Amino acid sequence: MNSPFILLLDEVTLADVSRVGGKNASLGEMLKELGSKGIMVPSGFVTTAEAYRFFMKETGMDAFVVSVLKGLDTHNIKDLAKRGETIRKAIVKAQMPKELRADIATAYANMEKKYGKGVSVAVRSSATAEDLPGASFAGEHETYLGIVGVDRVVLAVQSAMASLFTDRAISYRVDKGFDQSTIALSVGIQKMVRSDVGASGVMFTIDTETGFKNAVVINAAWGLGEMVVQGKVTPDEYVVYKEARARGKLPIINKTLGSKLSKMIYGKMGKGVKQTKVIATKERERDTWVLSETEIRTLAQWGIEIEKHYTARAGAWTPMDIEWAKDGRDGKLYIVQARPETVQALRDRAVIVEYTRHGNGPVLCEGMSVGSKIATGKARVILSPKQAHTFKKGEILVTDMTDPDWEPIMKIASAIVTDKGGRTSHAAIVSRELGIPAIVGSENATRKIKTGMDITVDTTGTKGVVFKGTLQFSTVQHNIAHLPKPKTSVMVNVASPEHAFEASFLPVSGVGLAREEFIIASVGVHPSALLEYKKLSPALRKQIDVKTRGWDDKVAFYVDRLSYGIATIAAAFYPRPVIVRFSDFKTNEYRTLLGGEAYEPQEENPMIGWRGASRYSDARFAPAFALECKAIKRVRDDMGFDNVIPMVPFCRTLKEGEQTLMIMAHEGLASEFAQLQGHRRSEKAVPVYMMCEIPSNVILAEKFLDMFDGMSIGSNDLTQLTLGLDRDAGALSYIGNENNDAVKELISKAITACKRRGKYIGICGQGPSDIPEFARFLVQEGIQSMSLNPDVVIKTIDAIYKTEQSLSRKV
């Protein structure tokens, strides 16, 4: 069309931001440049910034806005709401200038020629100052879905223009210093993807919590995408590791089934532009994954290509925030919006701020974490933004969910807790932009927390926790760019996958200990119960069904969950080594898992009972150990994380070591494991380490090292077994200390044996993290690596470096 007011979407590029805004420019850019990559974007047309200015001038709305906003104080929420409503109503009621109306009618008629009479469209606002680096805010303006017919399209365009003056948009522009009278808005009219009978969601090409750059995070729910964007539903979440694409793989490293309790669909076509309604989902929909693994990988591939294109355009890494939809009629996936991610992408990764909570309290609720921080304050439960005037600065907002109308309240909150929503919901996105901690998808926060309660919100893990009471916490800020680099390799202990991405930014050589127990505990079901699911009582099967939603095959559930946990840690640190220890639960710990009491004996002293390698070849547990082997094989071979090194714990005898290696070979963990020559393995074998935590491991070190490629000292267990203690018994805890001469003598011998054989020797016990002088002893003995808890990595690196310098001066 030859009109200053209308442009076809496929005529627009990123060079046209000033005319069509960030969203529309991005859509046009993808249509024009990325279609050859197979990325599908619905076409349409846009009204330009000139069209908006023409409308405002011709109707007298430009002068009206200036007069209404004169003397505005955005902190007066009641007055802000009143002025905003006055402006919006006036814009919607104004008569659309006939020239602009005629151009819109012609453009829509052309769409009907292409797609059929009464084509359904999405009408999206695109302000000329939104979705730009340093000026992005979730859901500032309105979107209208399923619009049919010229009259409704015109009304939707006018309503979108009016949404330039929502309360949150006015407030946001004041905060960013934009002149309210010079701002403009473009409107995109795009062929509607029938996700109302399909699915939709959001995709980020960065982990939105930590800034980890090698992950694509996809959220998905049934129906129209507004439910995910606004946080009105807890979606499925899928995480894909994108850097493995260079090795011919695109592994899914995590899948979390969301509750998806409701969905948005088309409503009856009455008056106005709101043509949607929200209905409850069926149980089958709640228990079913929204996307297949093929679709997950397709979207991830598209996300990577979009990021690559925008990075090339910007000349700097540009992670993306993308909205997608699946048409329920043609079954195809589409990209409906893309913008640069502007929170984590601009974060200074050289500076690490560690939050540490001191003490515990009654847990009120839990949900997904946003922000990796801790906040305390008085709770205020509000279920509608109309109650905004009751909210006081510094309080903790507790609500069902948030949408853009909540922004003035969120700006003054110290933390946010919602019942609904996922990590890409409105509440999550805005909390990140505001730099405040949030917990989303708690399901029951508004029932468990009462207004006026003193509470503590802890989001330092993936699972955020709300505690009753004001708990003490401390913060420490580190600049890793200024840290020295010791010769001794420093690694990190990763307790659970949820901390892996954040820990990956620490200046470490890899993971010295990743414990399977934490993953198994999150599974919550004894592996033997899953293996014998059909033999269990109906009542127990019902409990297990709740835990395994989304999986019909219970054994596959266990292997998948183990694989995802291990893969997440491996992905976070790739290509740095990640030493994964096979399960070392004690019988009392296994008994706490669902179904565990039927499979675990009661032992008087489980600490020195049936644990570690003793279980692996025992008929009572061997099938469960085989599942652990399958999980590591999948991570190494299928997902491509060859940085994973398996480690055998608590191996009392040479026979146990040989039996364990033979089982691993039988399970196909790696073909080289079969190359056993007596007790000797082929030098070509994939590395397998053992824990050195029993005196027999030191006494027979040479023979154990014939089988294994290295040792990791478990100083906790080595101390208890050297000194004849039970480290769970507190009465004698004053004796158990790694600085004991007998313990240090054994450690020294283990280090010497490994160094003599040219094999790996490290330590992953608690000692170096807690006892600085013990860390110094290890440096003196020439240990190859120390694996530390994340909270002491920074200070211990400095201590190790000083010890090395001191020793070199003495030499």
PDB file of C-alpha atoms in Angstrom, residues 7-29 32 46-50 53 126-129 132 186 313:
ATOM      1  CA  LEU A   7       2.942  -0.792   5.982  1.00  0.00           C
ATOM      2  CA  LEU A   8       2.822  -4.479   5.123  1.00  0.00           C
ATOM      3  CA  LEU A   9       4.527  -6.521   7.831  1.00  0.00           C
ATOM      4  CA  ASP A  10       6.928  -8.158   5.393  1.00  0.00           C
ATOM      5  CA  GLU A  11       8.064  -4.696   4.223  1.00  0.00           C
ATOM      6  CA  VAL A  12       9.254  -3.779   7.722  1.00  0.00           C
ATOM      7  CA  THR A  13      12.765  -4.336   9.165  1.00  0.00           C
ATOM      8  CA  LEU A  14      14.629  -3.405  12.334  1.00  0.00           C
ATOM      9  CA  ALA A  15      15.608  -0.159  10.625  1.00  0.00           C
ATOM     10  CA  ASP A  16      11.967   0.958  10.966  1.00  0.00           C
ATOM     11  CA  VAL A  17      11.732   0.969  14.776  1.00  0.00           C
ATOM     12  CA  SER A  18      10.990   4.698  14.905  1.00  0.00           C
ATOM     13  CA  ARG A  19       7.977   4.188  12.589  1.00  0.00           C
ATOM     14  CA  VAL A  20       6.601   0.830  13.748  1.00  0.00           C
ATOM     15  CA  GLY A  21       8.023   0.205  17.230  1.00  0.00           C
ATOM     16  CA  GLY A  22      10.144  -2.649  18.492  1.00  0.00           C
ATOM     17  CA  LYS A  23       7.626  -5.495  18.271  1.00  0.00           C
ATOM     18  CA  ASN A  24       6.481  -4.826  14.723  1.00  0.00           C
ATOM     19  CA  ALA A  25       9.996  -4.119  13.471  1.00  0.00           C
ATOM     20  CA  SER A  26      11.091  -7.445  14.912  1.00  0.00           C
ATOM     21  CA  LEU A  27       8.230  -9.364  13.303  1.00  0.00           C
ATOM     22  CA  GLY A  28       8.952  -7.832   9.909  1.00  0.00           C
ATOM     23  CA  GLU A  29      12.664  -8.557  10.278  1.00  0.00           C
ATOM     24  CA  LYS A  32      12.015 -11.076   5.693  1.00  0.00           C
ATOM     25  CA  VAL A  46       0.887  -2.369  10.693  1.00  0.00           C
ATOM     26  CA  THR A  47      -0.347   1.123  11.402  1.00  0.00           C
ATOM     27  CA  THR A  48       2.615   3.482  11.714  1.00  0.00           C
ATOM     28  CA  ALA A  49       3.662   6.031  14.315  1.00  0.00           C
ATOM     29  CA  GLU A  50       2.527   8.664  11.769  1.00  0.00           C
ATOM     30  CA  ARG A  53       0.143  11.083  15.596  1.00  0.00           C
ATOM     31  CA  SER A 126       4.133  -1.708  19.464  1.00  0.00           C
ATOM     32  CA  ALA A 127       5.333   1.489  21.102  1.00  0.00           C
ATOM     33  CA  THR A 128       8.338   3.221  19.606  1.00  0.00           C
ATOM     34  CA  ALA A 129      10.211   3.219  22.946  1.00  0.00           C
ATOM     35  CA  LEU A 132      14.631  -1.585  23.379  1.00  0.00           C
ATOM     36  CA  SER A 186       2.315   1.465  16.078  1.00  0.00           C
ATOM     37  CA  ARG A 313      22.747  -7.265  13.673  1.00  0.00           C
TER      38      ARG A 313
END
